[in-house]
Amino acid sequence: MYYGEYRHQIDEKGRIRIPAKLKAQLGDHPFITRSALHKHKCLLVLPAADATKIFDAEFGNLSVLTDDSRSVRLMASSGFMAEEDKVGRILLPQRLIEHAGLTKNVVTIGSFNRVEIWSEESWEAYQQEEESETPEAESHE
């Protein structure tokens, strides 16, 4: 299980470090891709074996003859198996940096069965949005 919030930075060349507590679970070559949800501009990070299982479970039954495969196209075409340089940094492709709006300050979170990488601005906006929404059950008390 992945958990926690880690604030760090992306350098001018687009390199980041996965926090050590998360990296240990992700393995040597995690799979990194974009979120397919328009609302959530973040990157998803999974161990390679988990990525295969999740893609198969979520998209394995899609017909190649229909247009139901938008999410899998976006995620698979943007994904890559990450490799660290000699000092432990991962170079993110420009298309993923742009998708997530990563500039300088980055927030990496553990999100139960995956790791997510957010721009600090997007993460804070998401948190504010979630906190401002009152669950329906609370509004009836």
mmCIF file of N, CA and C in Angstrom:
data_model
loop_
_atom_site.group_PDB
_atom_site.id
_atom_site.type_symbol
_atom_site.label_atom_id
_atom_site.label_comp_id
_atom_site.label_asym_id
_atom_site.label_seq_id
_atom_site.Cartn_x
_atom_site.Cartn_y
_atom_site.Cartn_z
ATOM 1 N N MET A 1 0.848 -1.176 0.000
ATOM 2 C CA MET A 1 0.000 0.000 0.000
ATOM 3 C C MET A 1 0.896 1.242 0.000
ATOM 4 N N TYR A 2 0.529 2.199 -0.822
ATOM 5 C CA TYR A 2 1.274 3.454 -0.915
ATOM 6 C C TYR A 2 0.528 4.533 -0.138
ATOM 7 N N TYR A 3 1.252 5.311 0.642
ATOM 8 C CA TYR A 3 0.627 6.381 1.407
ATOM 9 C C TYR A 3 1.646 7.493 1.663
ATOM 10 N N GLY A 4 1.142 8.644 2.034
ATOM 11 C CA GLY A 4 1.994 9.773 2.371
ATOM 12 C C GLY A 4 2.011 10.832 1.285
ATOM 13 N N GLU A 5 2.459 12.003 1.674
ATOM 14 C CA GLU A 5 2.599 13.146 0.778
ATOM 15 C C GLU A 5 4.030 13.640 0.892
ATOM 16 N N TYR A 6 4.682 13.810 -0.243
ATOM 17 C CA TYR A 6 6.088 14.180 -0.281
ATOM 18 C C TYR A 6 6.259 15.373 -1.218
ATOM 19 N N ARG A 7 6.822 16.441 -0.705
ATOM 20 C CA ARG A 7 7.024 17.647 -1.506
ATOM 21 C C ARG A 7 8.493 17.724 -1.907
ATOM 22 N N HIS A 8 8.712 17.952 -3.176
ATOM 23 C CA HIS A 8 10.071 18.044 -3.699
ATOM 24 C C HIS A 8 10.039 18.848 -4.981
ATOM 25 N N GLN A 9 11.102 18.788 -5.772
ATOM 26 C CA GLN A 9 11.171 19.621 -6.973
ATOM 27 C C GLN A 9 11.580 18.820 -8.197
ATOM 28 N N ILE A 10 11.189 19.349 -9.337
ATOM 29 C CA ILE A 10 11.639 18.842 -10.623
ATOM 30 C C ILE A 10 12.713 19.829 -11.093
ATOM 31 N N ASP A 11 13.803 19.322 -11.639
ATOM 32 C CA ASP A 11 14.850 20.252 -12.070
ATOM 33 C C ASP A 11 14.570 20.788 -13.465
ATOM 34 N N GLU A 12 15.414 21.695 -13.921
ATOM 35 C CA GLU A 12 15.202 22.366 -15.209
ATOM 36 C C GLU A 12 15.286 21.423 -16.398
ATOM 37 N N LYS A 13 15.873 20.241 -16.201
ATOM 38 C CA LYS A 13 15.953 19.249 -17.285
ATOM 39 C C LYS A 13 14.808 18.243 -17.243
ATOM 40 N N GLY A 14 13.893 18.391 -16.274
ATOM 41 C CA GLY A 14 12.745 17.493 -16.180
ATOM 42 C C GLY A 14 13.023 16.218 -15.406
ATOM 43 N N ARG A 15 13.963 16.280 -14.467
ATOM 44 C CA ARG A 15 14.310 15.102 -13.665
ATOM 45 C C ARG A 15 13.728 15.226 -12.262
ATOM 46 N N ILE A 16 13.243 14.110 -11.768
ATOM 47 C CA ILE A 16 12.709 14.055 -10.404
ATOM 48 C C ILE A 16 13.296 12.850 -9.685
ATOM 49 N N ARG A 17 13.121 12.858 -8.390
ATOM 50 C CA ARG A 17 13.467 11.697 -7.563
ATOM 51 C C ARG A 17 12.167 11.190 -6.942
ATOM 52 N N ILE A 18 11.961 9.904 -7.031
ATOM 53 C CA ILE A 18 10.825 9.293 -6.327
ATOM 54 C C ILE A 18 11.237 9.173 -4.863
ATOM 55 N N PRO A 19 10.415 9.624 -3.923
ATOM 56 C CA PRO A 19 10.770 9.501 -2.503
ATOM 57 C C PRO A 19 11.118 8.056 -2.130
ATOM 58 N N ALA A 20 12.147 7.897 -1.304
ATOM 59 C CA ALA A 20 12.687 6.581 -0.968
ATOM 60 C C ALA A 20 11.634 5.618 -0.429
ATOM 61 N N LYS A 21 10.722 6.108 0.405
ATOM 62 C CA LYS A 21 9.711 5.225 0.985
ATOM 63 C C LYS A 21 8.783 4.639 -0.078
ATOM 64 N N LEU A 22 8.575 5.371 -1.151
ATOM 65 C CA LEU A 22 7.732 4.874 -2.242
ATOM 66 C C LEU A 22 8.557 4.062 -3.241
ATOM 67 N N LYS A 23 9.766 4.506 -3.492
ATOM 68 C CA LYS A 23 10.636 3.860 -4.475
ATOM 69 C C LYS A 23 10.906 2.403 -4.122
ATOM 70 N N ALA A 24 11.049 2.117 -2.841
ATOM 71 C CA ALA A 24 11.321 0.744 -2.412
ATOM 72 C C ALA A 24 10.221 -0.212 -2.870
ATOM 73 N N GLN A 25 8.974 0.239 -2.856
ATOM 74 C CA GLN A 25 7.850 -0.607 -3.273
ATOM 75 C C GLN A 25 7.675 -0.642 -4.793
ATOM 76 N N LEU A 26 8.096 0.413 -5.464
ATOM 77 C CA LEU A 26 7.884 0.513 -6.909
ATOM 78 C C LEU A 26 8.868 -0.329 -7.717
ATOM 79 N N GLY A 27 10.002 -0.649 -7.138
ATOM 80 C CA GLY A 27 10.986 -1.449 -7.853
ATOM 81 C C GLY A 27 11.914 -0.586 -8.702
ATOM 82 N N ASP A 28 12.787 -1.266 -9.452
ATOM 83 C CA ASP A 28 13.833 -0.580 -10.201
ATOM 84 C C ASP A 28 13.342 0.190 -11.418
ATOM 85 N N HIS A 29 12.330 -0.306 -12.092
ATOM 86 C CA HIS A 29 11.862 0.320 -13.326
ATOM 87 C C HIS A 29 10.344 0.488 -13.309
ATOM 88 N N PRO A 30 9.852 1.462 -12.520
ATOM 89 C CA PRO A 30 8.398 1.641 -12.475
ATOM 90 C C PRO A 30 7.861 2.150 -13.808
ATOM 91 N N PHE A 31 6.586 1.882 -14.031
ATOM 92 C CA PHE A 31 5.883 2.354 -15.218
ATOM 93 C C PHE A 31 5.250 3.688 -14.858
ATOM 94 N N ILE A 32 5.527 4.720 -15.657
ATOM 95 C CA ILE A 32 4.984 6.059 -15.415
ATOM 96 C C ILE A 32 4.159 6.458 -16.627
ATOM 97 N N THR A 33 2.958 6.958 -16.362
ATOM 98 C CA THR A 33 2.076 7.403 -17.433
ATOM 99 C C THR A 33 1.214 8.554 -16.938
ATOM 100 N N ARG A 34 0.382 9.064 -17.795
ATOM 101 C CA ARG A 34 -0.527 10.146 -17.443
ATOM 102 C C ARG A 34 -1.841 9.587 -16.916
ATOM 103 N N SER A 35 -2.531 10.387 -16.150
ATOM 104 C CA SER A 35 -3.892 10.045 -15.767
ATOM 105 C C SER A 35 -4.773 10.246 -16.989
ATOM 106 N N ALA A 36 -5.734 9.386 -17.188
ATOM 107 C CA ALA A 36 -6.641 9.525 -18.325
ATOM 108 C C ALA A 36 -7.817 10.440 -18.003
ATOM 109 N N LEU A 37 -7.946 10.845 -16.747
ATOM 110 C CA LEU A 37 -9.047 11.723 -16.351
ATOM 111 C C LEU A 37 -8.685 13.167 -16.632
ATOM 112 N N HIS A 38 -9.530 13.857 -17.394
ATOM 113 C CA HIS A 38 -9.279 15.271 -17.704
ATOM 114 C C HIS A 38 -9.187 16.111 -16.435
ATOM 115 N N LYS A 39 -9.978 15.751 -15.458
ATOM 116 C CA LYS A 39 -10.061 16.545 -14.233
ATOM 117 C C LYS A 39 -8.778 16.445 -13.399
ATOM 118 N N HIS A 40 -8.107 15.300 -13.461
ATOM 119 C CA HIS A 40 -6.931 15.074 -12.625
ATOM 120 C C HIS A 40 -5.672 15.076 -13.475
ATOM 121 N N LYS A 41 -5.007 16.203 -13.506
ATOM 122 C CA LYS A 41 -3.785 16.357 -14.300
ATOM 123 C C LYS A 41 -2.599 15.915 -13.450
ATOM 124 N N CYS A 42 -2.382 14.614 -13.413
ATOM 125 C CA CYS A 42 -1.266 14.083 -12.650
ATOM 126 C C CYS A 42 -0.657 12.922 -13.419
ATOM 127 N N LEU A 43 0.446 12.423 -12.896
ATOM 128 C CA LEU A 43 1.085 11.243 -13.465
ATOM 129 C C LEU A 43 0.856 10.070 -12.528
ATOM 130 N N LEU A 44 0.722 8.886 -13.094
ATOM 131 C CA LEU A 44 0.559 7.663 -12.319
ATOM 132 C C LEU A 44 1.856 6.876 -12.380
ATOM 133 N N VAL A 45 2.248 6.321 -11.252
ATOM 134 C CA VAL A 45 3.470 5.533 -11.170
ATOM 135 C C VAL A 45 3.114 4.187 -10.543
ATOM 136 N N LEU A 46 3.483 3.117 -11.243
ATOM 137 C CA LEU A 46 3.153 1.754 -10.803
ATOM 138 C C LEU A 46 4.353 0.840 -10.996
ATOM 139 N N PRO A 47 4.487 -0.199 -10.160
ATOM 140 C CA PRO A 47 5.474 -1.224 -10.493
ATOM 141 C C PRO A 47 5.100 -1.823 -11.853
ATOM 142 N N ALA A 48 6.077 -2.205 -12.634
ATOM 143 C CA ALA A 48 5.819 -2.711 -13.987
ATOM 144 C C ALA A 48 4.820 -3.870 -13.977
ATOM 145 N N ALA A 49 4.978 -4.810 -13.053
ATOM 146 C CA ALA A 49 4.077 -5.973 -13.007
ATOM 147 C C ALA A 49 2.645 -5.544 -12.690
ATOM 148 N N ASP A 50 2.479 -4.587 -11.793
ATOM 149 C CA ASP A 50 1.138 -4.092 -11.448
ATOM 150 C C ASP A 50 0.510 -3.368 -12.624
ATOM 151 N N ALA A 51 1.314 -2.613 -13.368
ATOM 152 C CA ALA A 51 0.794 -1.895 -14.534
ATOM 153 C C ALA A 51 0.210 -2.880 -15.535
ATOM 154 N N THR A 52 0.902 -3.968 -15.773
ATOM 155 C CA THR A 52 0.414 -4.991 -16.704
ATOM 156 C C THR A 52 -0.903 -5.576 -16.214
ATOM 157 N N LYS A 53 -0.980 -5.900 -14.939
ATOM 158 C CA LYS A 53 -2.212 -6.467 -14.370
ATOM 159 C C LYS A 53 -3.377 -5.480 -14.449
ATOM 160 N N ILE A 54 -3.100 -4.223 -14.105
ATOM 161 C CA ILE A 54 -4.161 -3.213 -14.108
ATOM 162 C C ILE A 54 -4.655 -2.953 -15.522
ATOM 163 N N PHE A 55 -3.735 -2.801 -16.468
ATOM 164 C CA PHE A 55 -4.144 -2.578 -17.857
ATOM 165 C C PHE A 55 -4.958 -3.762 -18.372
ATOM 166 N N ASP A 56 -4.525 -4.965 -18.026
ATOM 167 C CA ASP A 56 -5.258 -6.143 -18.480
ATOM 168 C C ASP A 56 -6.647 -6.198 -17.856
ATOM 169 N N ALA A 57 -6.738 -5.919 -16.550
ATOM 170 C CA ALA A 57 -8.037 -5.961 -15.868
ATOM 171 C C ALA A 57 -8.981 -4.863 -16.368
ATOM 172 N N GLU A 58 -8.454 -3.672 -16.563
ATOM 173 C CA GLU A 58 -9.284 -2.539 -16.959
ATOM 174 C C GLU A 58 -9.613 -2.517 -18.449
ATOM 175 N N PHE A 59 -8.658 -2.936 -19.263
ATOM 176 C CA PHE A 59 -8.801 -2.732 -20.703
ATOM 177 C C PHE A 59 -8.718 -4.018 -21.524
ATOM 178 N N GLY A 60 -8.490 -5.143 -20.890
ATOM 179 C CA GLY A 60 -8.276 -6.394 -21.604
ATOM 180 C C GLY A 60 -9.437 -6.856 -22.459
ATOM 181 N N ASN A 61 -10.642 -6.451 -22.116
ATOM 182 C CA ASN A 61 -11.819 -6.894 -22.864
ATOM 183 C C ASN A 61 -12.330 -5.874 -23.882
ATOM 184 N N LEU A 62 -11.594 -4.793 -24.072
ATOM 185 C CA LEU A 62 -12.022 -3.790 -25.052
ATOM 186 C C LEU A 62 -11.889 -4.341 -26.464
ATOM 187 N N SER A 63 -12.851 -4.041 -27.269
ATOM 188 C CA SER A 63 -12.807 -4.437 -28.674
ATOM 189 C C SER A 63 -11.946 -3.453 -29.450
ATOM 190 N N VAL A 64 -11.093 -3.967 -30.299
ATOM 191 C CA VAL A 64 -10.276 -3.091 -31.142
ATOM 192 C C VAL A 64 -11.110 -2.472 -32.255
ATOM 193 N N LEU A 65 -12.346 -2.920 -32.399
ATOM 194 C CA LEU A 65 -13.210 -2.428 -33.463
ATOM 195 C C LEU A 65 -14.122 -1.294 -33.024
ATOM 196 N N THR A 66 -14.047 -0.912 -31.744
ATOM 197 C CA THR A 66 -14.885 0.187 -31.252
ATOM 198 C C THR A 66 -13.998 1.336 -30.796
ATOM 199 N N ASP A 67 -14.615 2.426 -30.438
ATOM 200 C CA ASP A 67 -13.858 3.589 -29.987
ATOM 201 C C ASP A 67 -13.925 3.727 -28.463
ATOM 202 N N ASP A 68 -14.079 2.622 -27.757
ATOM 203 C CA ASP A 68 -14.170 2.638 -26.303
ATOM 204 C C ASP A 68 -12.806 2.702 -25.632
ATOM 205 N N SER A 69 -11.760 2.784 -26.405
ATOM 206 C CA SER A 69 -10.422 2.621 -25.838
ATOM 207 C C SER A 69 -9.642 3.931 -25.701
ATOM 208 N N ARG A 70 -10.339 5.049 -25.526
ATOM 209 C CA ARG A 70 -9.674 6.348 -25.380
ATOM 210 C C ARG A 70 -8.681 6.337 -24.217
ATOM 211 N N SER A 71 -9.115 5.871 -23.056
ATOM 212 C CA SER A 71 -8.254 5.880 -21.872
ATOM 213 C C SER A 71 -7.001 5.045 -22.077
ATOM 214 N N VAL A 72 -7.174 3.850 -22.608
ATOM 215 C CA VAL A 72 -6.006 2.994 -22.791
ATOM 216 C C VAL A 72 -5.047 3.592 -23.812
ATOM 217 N N ARG A 73 -5.569 4.218 -24.838
ATOM 218 C CA ARG A 73 -4.697 4.875 -25.825
ATOM 219 C C ARG A 73 -3.863 5.975 -25.167
ATOM 220 N N LEU A 74 -4.540 6.829 -24.394
ATOM 221 C CA LEU A 74 -3.843 7.932 -23.744
ATOM 222 C C LEU A 74 -2.787 7.438 -22.767
ATOM 223 N N MET A 75 -3.144 6.449 -21.983
ATOM 224 C CA MET A 75 -2.234 5.973 -20.956
ATOM 225 C C MET A 75 -1.088 5.144 -21.536
ATOM 226 N N ALA A 76 -1.385 4.248 -22.447
ATOM 227 C CA ALA A 76 -0.331 3.391 -23.001
ATOM 228 C C ALA A 76 0.625 4.182 -23.893
ATOM 229 N N SER A 77 0.095 5.076 -24.692
ATOM 230 C CA SER A 77 0.969 5.824 -25.604
ATOM 231 C C SER A 77 1.863 6.813 -24.862
ATOM 232 N N SER A 78 1.452 7.235 -23.683
ATOM 233 C CA SER A 78 2.243 8.183 -22.894
ATOM 234 C C SER A 78 3.186 7.508 -21.911
ATOM 235 N N GLY A 79 3.004 6.227 -21.691
ATOM 236 C CA GLY A 79 3.746 5.545 -20.640
ATOM 237 C C GLY A 79 5.164 5.173 -21.027
ATOM 238 N N PHE A 80 5.975 4.975 -19.995
ATOM 239 C CA PHE A 80 7.343 4.497 -20.192
ATOM 240 C C PHE A 80 7.836 3.813 -18.927
ATOM 241 N N MET A 81 8.816 2.931 -19.103
ATOM 242 C CA MET A 81 9.475 2.272 -17.977
ATOM 243 C C MET A 81 10.623 3.179 -17.540
ATOM 244 N N ALA A 82 10.537 3.679 -16.343
ATOM 245 C CA ALA A 82 11.507 4.650 -15.851
ATOM 246 C C ALA A 82 12.842 3.999 -15.524
ATOM 247 N N GLU A 83 13.878 4.749 -15.765
ATOM 248 C CA GLU A 83 15.225 4.340 -15.377
ATOM 249 C C GLU A 83 15.884 5.500 -14.659
ATOM 250 N N GLU A 84 16.541 5.189 -13.565
ATOM 251 C CA GLU A 84 17.236 6.223 -12.801
ATOM 252 C C GLU A 84 18.635 6.454 -13.363
ATOM 253 N N ASP A 85 19.093 7.697 -13.235
ATOM 254 C CA ASP A 85 20.484 7.967 -13.580
ATOM 255 C C ASP A 85 21.363 7.575 -12.391
ATOM 256 N N LYS A 86 22.642 7.872 -12.457
ATOM 257 C CA LYS A 86 23.586 7.440 -11.418
ATOM 258 C C LYS A 86 23.310 8.039 -10.047
ATOM 259 N N VAL A 87 22.590 9.144 -10.003
ATOM 260 C CA VAL A 87 22.287 9.773 -8.716
ATOM 261 C C VAL A 87 20.817 9.640 -8.317
ATOM 262 N N GLY A 88 20.090 8.730 -8.974
ATOM 263 C CA GLY A 88 18.737 8.402 -8.544
ATOM 264 C C GLY A 88 17.620 9.261 -9.108
ATOM 265 N N ARG A 89 17.884 9.988 -10.192
ATOM 266 C CA ARG A 89 16.843 10.824 -10.790
ATOM 267 C C ARG A 89 16.244 10.129 -12.008
ATOM 268 N N ILE A 90 14.964 10.425 -12.249
ATOM 269 C CA ILE A 90 14.248 9.900 -13.422
ATOM 270 C C ILE A 90 13.951 11.080 -14.343
ATOM 271 N N LEU A 91 14.295 10.924 -15.606
ATOM 272 C CA LEU A 91 14.003 11.953 -16.603
ATOM 273 C C LEU A 91 12.595 11.714 -17.137
ATOM 274 N N LEU A 92 11.713 12.692 -16.920
ATOM 275 C CA LEU A 92 10.343 12.586 -17.411
ATOM 276 C C LEU A 92 10.255 13.129 -18.828
ATOM 277 N N PRO A 93 9.511 12.460 -19.702
ATOM 278 C CA PRO A 93 9.301 12.999 -21.046
ATOM 279 C C PRO A 93 8.544 14.328 -20.991
ATOM 280 N N GLN A 94 8.849 15.214 -21.920
ATOM 281 C CA GLN A 94 8.233 16.534 -21.952
ATOM 282 C C GLN A 94 6.707 16.454 -22.018
ATOM 283 N N ARG A 95 6.171 15.489 -22.768
ATOM 284 C CA ARG A 95 4.709 15.392 -22.899
ATOM 285 C C ARG A 95 4.046 15.100 -21.553
ATOM 286 N N LEU A 96 4.713 14.341 -20.683
ATOM 287 C CA LEU A 96 4.150 14.066 -19.355
ATOM 288 C C LEU A 96 4.295 15.277 -18.435
ATOM 289 N N ILE A 97 5.409 15.971 -18.549
ATOM 290 C CA ILE A 97 5.607 17.192 -17.758
ATOM 291 C C ILE A 97 4.508 18.199 -18.100
ATOM 292 N N GLU A 98 4.234 18.351 -19.385
ATOM 293 C CA GLU A 98 3.195 19.288 -19.825
ATOM 294 C C GLU A 98 1.809 18.830 -19.393
ATOM 295 N N HIS A 99 1.516 17.538 -19.512
ATOM 296 C CA HIS A 99 0.196 17.031 -19.100
ATOM 297 C C HIS A 99 -0.076 17.364 -17.636
ATOM 298 N N ALA A 100 0.902 17.121 -16.771
ATOM 299 C CA ALA A 100 0.699 17.325 -15.332
ATOM 300 C C ALA A 100 0.957 18.772 -14.910
ATOM 301 N N GLY A 101 1.426 19.609 -15.814
ATOM 302 C CA GLY A 101 1.699 21.002 -15.469
ATOM 303 C C GLY A 101 2.837 21.143 -14.475
ATOM 304 N N LEU A 102 3.816 20.253 -14.559
ATOM 305 C CA LEU A 102 4.921 20.288 -13.608
ATOM 306 C C LEU A 102 5.854 21.440 -13.945
ATOM 307 N N THR A 103 6.130 22.256 -12.950
ATOM 308 C CA THR A 103 7.075 23.345 -13.133
ATOM 309 C C THR A 103 8.234 23.131 -12.169
ATOM 310 N N LYS A 104 8.197 23.728 -11.014
ATOM 311 C CA LYS A 104 9.296 23.566 -10.062
ATOM 312 C C LYS A 104 8.898 22.674 -8.881
ATOM 313 N N ASN A 105 7.832 23.057 -8.196
ATOM 314 C CA ASN A 105 7.423 22.331 -6.999
ATOM 315 C C ASN A 105 6.460 21.206 -7.351
ATOM 316 N N VAL A 106 6.789 20.027 -6.857
ATOM 317 C CA VAL A 106 6.073 18.800 -7.182
ATOM 318 C C VAL A 106 5.613 18.138 -5.889
ATOM 319 N N VAL A 107 4.456 17.493 -5.941
ATOM 320 C CA VAL A 107 3.966 16.708 -4.807
ATOM 321 C C VAL A 107 3.763 15.281 -5.294
ATOM 322 N N THR A 108 4.421 14.356 -4.623
ATOM 323 C CA THR A 108 4.245 12.939 -4.914
ATOM 324 C C THR A 108 3.458 12.346 -3.761
ATOM 325 N N ILE A 109 2.373 11.651 -4.097
ATOM 326 C CA ILE A 109 1.533 11.079 -3.044
ATOM 327 C C ILE A 109 1.398 9.573 -3.234
ATOM 328 N N GLY A 110 1.246 8.893 -2.111
ATOM 329 C CA GLY A 110 0.838 7.505 -2.144
ATOM 330 C C GLY A 110 -0.672 7.488 -2.168
ATOM 331 N N SER A 111 -1.244 6.755 -3.094
ATOM 332 C CA SER A 111 -2.701 6.732 -3.243
ATOM 333 C C SER A 111 -3.187 5.283 -3.286
ATOM 334 N N PHE A 112 -2.974 4.599 -2.166
ATOM 335 C CA PHE A 112 -3.368 3.214 -1.943
ATOM 336 C C PHE A 112 -2.680 2.230 -2.888
ATOM 337 N N ASN A 113 -3.162 2.106 -4.137
ATOM 338 C CA ASN A 113 -2.592 1.091 -5.038
ATOM 339 C C ASN A 113 -1.699 1.693 -6.118
ATOM 340 N N ARG A 114 -1.374 2.983 -5.977
ATOM 341 C CA ARG A 114 -0.527 3.644 -6.968
ATOM 342 C C ARG A 114 0.129 4.860 -6.330
ATOM 343 N N VAL A 115 1.107 5.391 -7.038
ATOM 344 C CA VAL A 115 1.744 6.643 -6.660
ATOM 345 C C VAL A 115 1.326 7.670 -7.708
ATOM 346 N N GLU A 116 1.088 8.901 -7.280
ATOM 347 C CA GLU A 116 0.716 9.973 -8.195
ATOM 348 C C GLU A 116 1.687 11.130 -8.040
ATOM 349 N N ILE A 117 2.014 11.764 -9.155
ATOM 350 C CA ILE A 117 2.881 12.938 -9.160
ATOM 351 C C ILE A 117 2.050 14.117 -9.663
ATOM 352 N N TRP A 118 1.966 15.153 -8.852
ATOM 353 C CA TRP A 118 1.158 16.339 -9.140
ATOM 354 C C TRP A 118 2.038 17.583 -9.112
ATOM 355 N N SER A 119 1.636 18.608 -9.851
ATOM 356 C CA SER A 119 2.230 19.925 -9.616
ATOM 357 C C SER A 119 1.684 20.386 -8.264
ATOM 358 N N GLU A 120 2.461 21.174 -7.564
ATOM 359 C CA GLU A 120 2.009 21.657 -6.261
ATOM 360 C C GLU A 120 0.704 22.432 -6.388
ATOM 361 N N GLU A 121 0.585 23.245 -7.431
ATOM 362 C CA GLU A 121 -0.620 24.052 -7.622
ATOM 363 C C GLU A 121 -1.846 23.178 -7.859
ATOM 364 N N SER A 122 -1.700 22.175 -8.717
ATOM 365 C CA SER A 122 -2.834 21.293 -9.017
ATOM 366 C C SER A 122 -3.245 20.479 -7.791
ATOM 367 N N TRP A 123 -2.269 20.003 -7.023
ATOM 368 C CA TRP A 123 -2.567 19.212 -5.831
ATOM 369 C C TRP A 123 -3.312 20.066 -4.799
ATOM 370 N N GLU A 124 -2.854 21.281 -4.592
ATOM 371 C CA GLU A 124 -3.520 22.146 -3.619
ATOM 372 C C GLU A 124 -4.931 22.514 -4.077
ATOM 373 N N ALA A 125 -5.101 22.769 -5.369
ATOM 374 C CA ALA A 125 -6.437 23.065 -5.899
ATOM 375 C C ALA A 125 -7.356 21.861 -5.734
ATOM 376 N N TYR A 126 -6.844 20.665 -6.007
ATOM 377 C CA TYR A 126 -7.635 19.442 -5.848
ATOM 378 C C TYR A 126 -8.061 19.272 -4.392
ATOM 379 N N GLN A 127 -7.138 19.479 -3.472
ATOM 380 C CA GLN A 127 -7.468 19.341 -2.052
ATOM 381 C C GLN A 127 -8.528 20.355 -1.626
ATOM 382 N N GLN A 128 -8.387 21.590 -2.066
ATOM 383 C CA GLN A 128 -9.376 22.613 -1.721
ATOM 384 C C GLN A 128 -10.748 22.259 -2.284
ATOM 385 N N GLU A 129 -10.778 21.774 -3.508
ATOM 386 C CA GLU A 129 -12.043 21.380 -4.136
ATOM 387 C C GLU A 129 -12.708 20.247 -3.355
ATOM 388 N N GLU A 130 -11.916 19.261 -2.980
ATOM 389 C CA GLU A 130 -12.460 18.128 -2.227
ATOM 390 C C GLU A 130 -12.946 18.546 -0.842
ATOM 391 N N GLU A 131 -12.210 19.433 -0.199
ATOM 392 C CA GLU A 131 -12.598 19.893 1.136
ATOM 393 C C GLU A 131 -13.837 20.778 1.100
ATOM 394 N N SER A 132 -14.045 21.491 -0.001
ATOM 395 C CA SER A 132 -15.204 22.391 -0.085
ATOM 396 C C SER A 132 -16.493 21.664 -0.432
ATOM 397 N N GLU A 133 -16.372 20.472 -0.986
ATOM 398 C CA GLU A 133 -17.572 19.699 -1.317
ATOM 399 C C GLU A 133 -18.082 19.019 -0.066
ATOM 400 N N THR A 134 -19.311 19.280 0.265
ATOM 401 C CA THR A 134 -19.921 18.676 1.448
ATOM 402 C C THR A 134 -20.624 17.397 1.036
ATOM 403 N N PRO A 135 -20.257 16.268 1.645
ATOM 404 C CA PRO A 135 -20.951 15.025 1.310
ATOM 405 C C PRO A 135 -22.448 15.160 1.546
ATOM 406 N N GLU A 136 -23.231 14.550 0.697
ATOM 407 C CA GLU A 136 -24.691 14.651 0.788
ATOM 408 C C GLU A 136 -25.213 14.200 2.128
ATOM 409 N N ALA A 137 -24.598 13.190 2.709
ATOM 410 C CA ALA A 137 -25.049 12.679 3.993
ATOM 411 C C ALA A 137 -24.920 13.748 5.082
ATOM 412 N N GLU A 138 -23.849 14.555 5.035
ATOM 413 C CA GLU A 138 -23.668 15.586 6.052
ATOM 414 C C GLU A 138 -24.668 16.731 5.867
ATOM 415 N N SER A 139 -25.085 17.005 4.641
ATOM 416 C CA SER A 139 -25.973 18.137 4.411
ATOM 417 C C SER A 139 -27.405 17.865 4.873
ATOM 418 N N HIS A 140 -27.726 16.617 5.176
ATOM 419 C CA HIS A 140 -29.091 16.270 5.620
ATOM 420 C C HIS A 140 -29.208 16.174 7.135
ATOM 421 N N GLU A 141 -28.144 16.466 7.856
ATOM 422 C CA GLU A 141 -28.203 16.347 9.320
ATOM 423 C C GLU A 141 -28.905 17.504 9.960
#
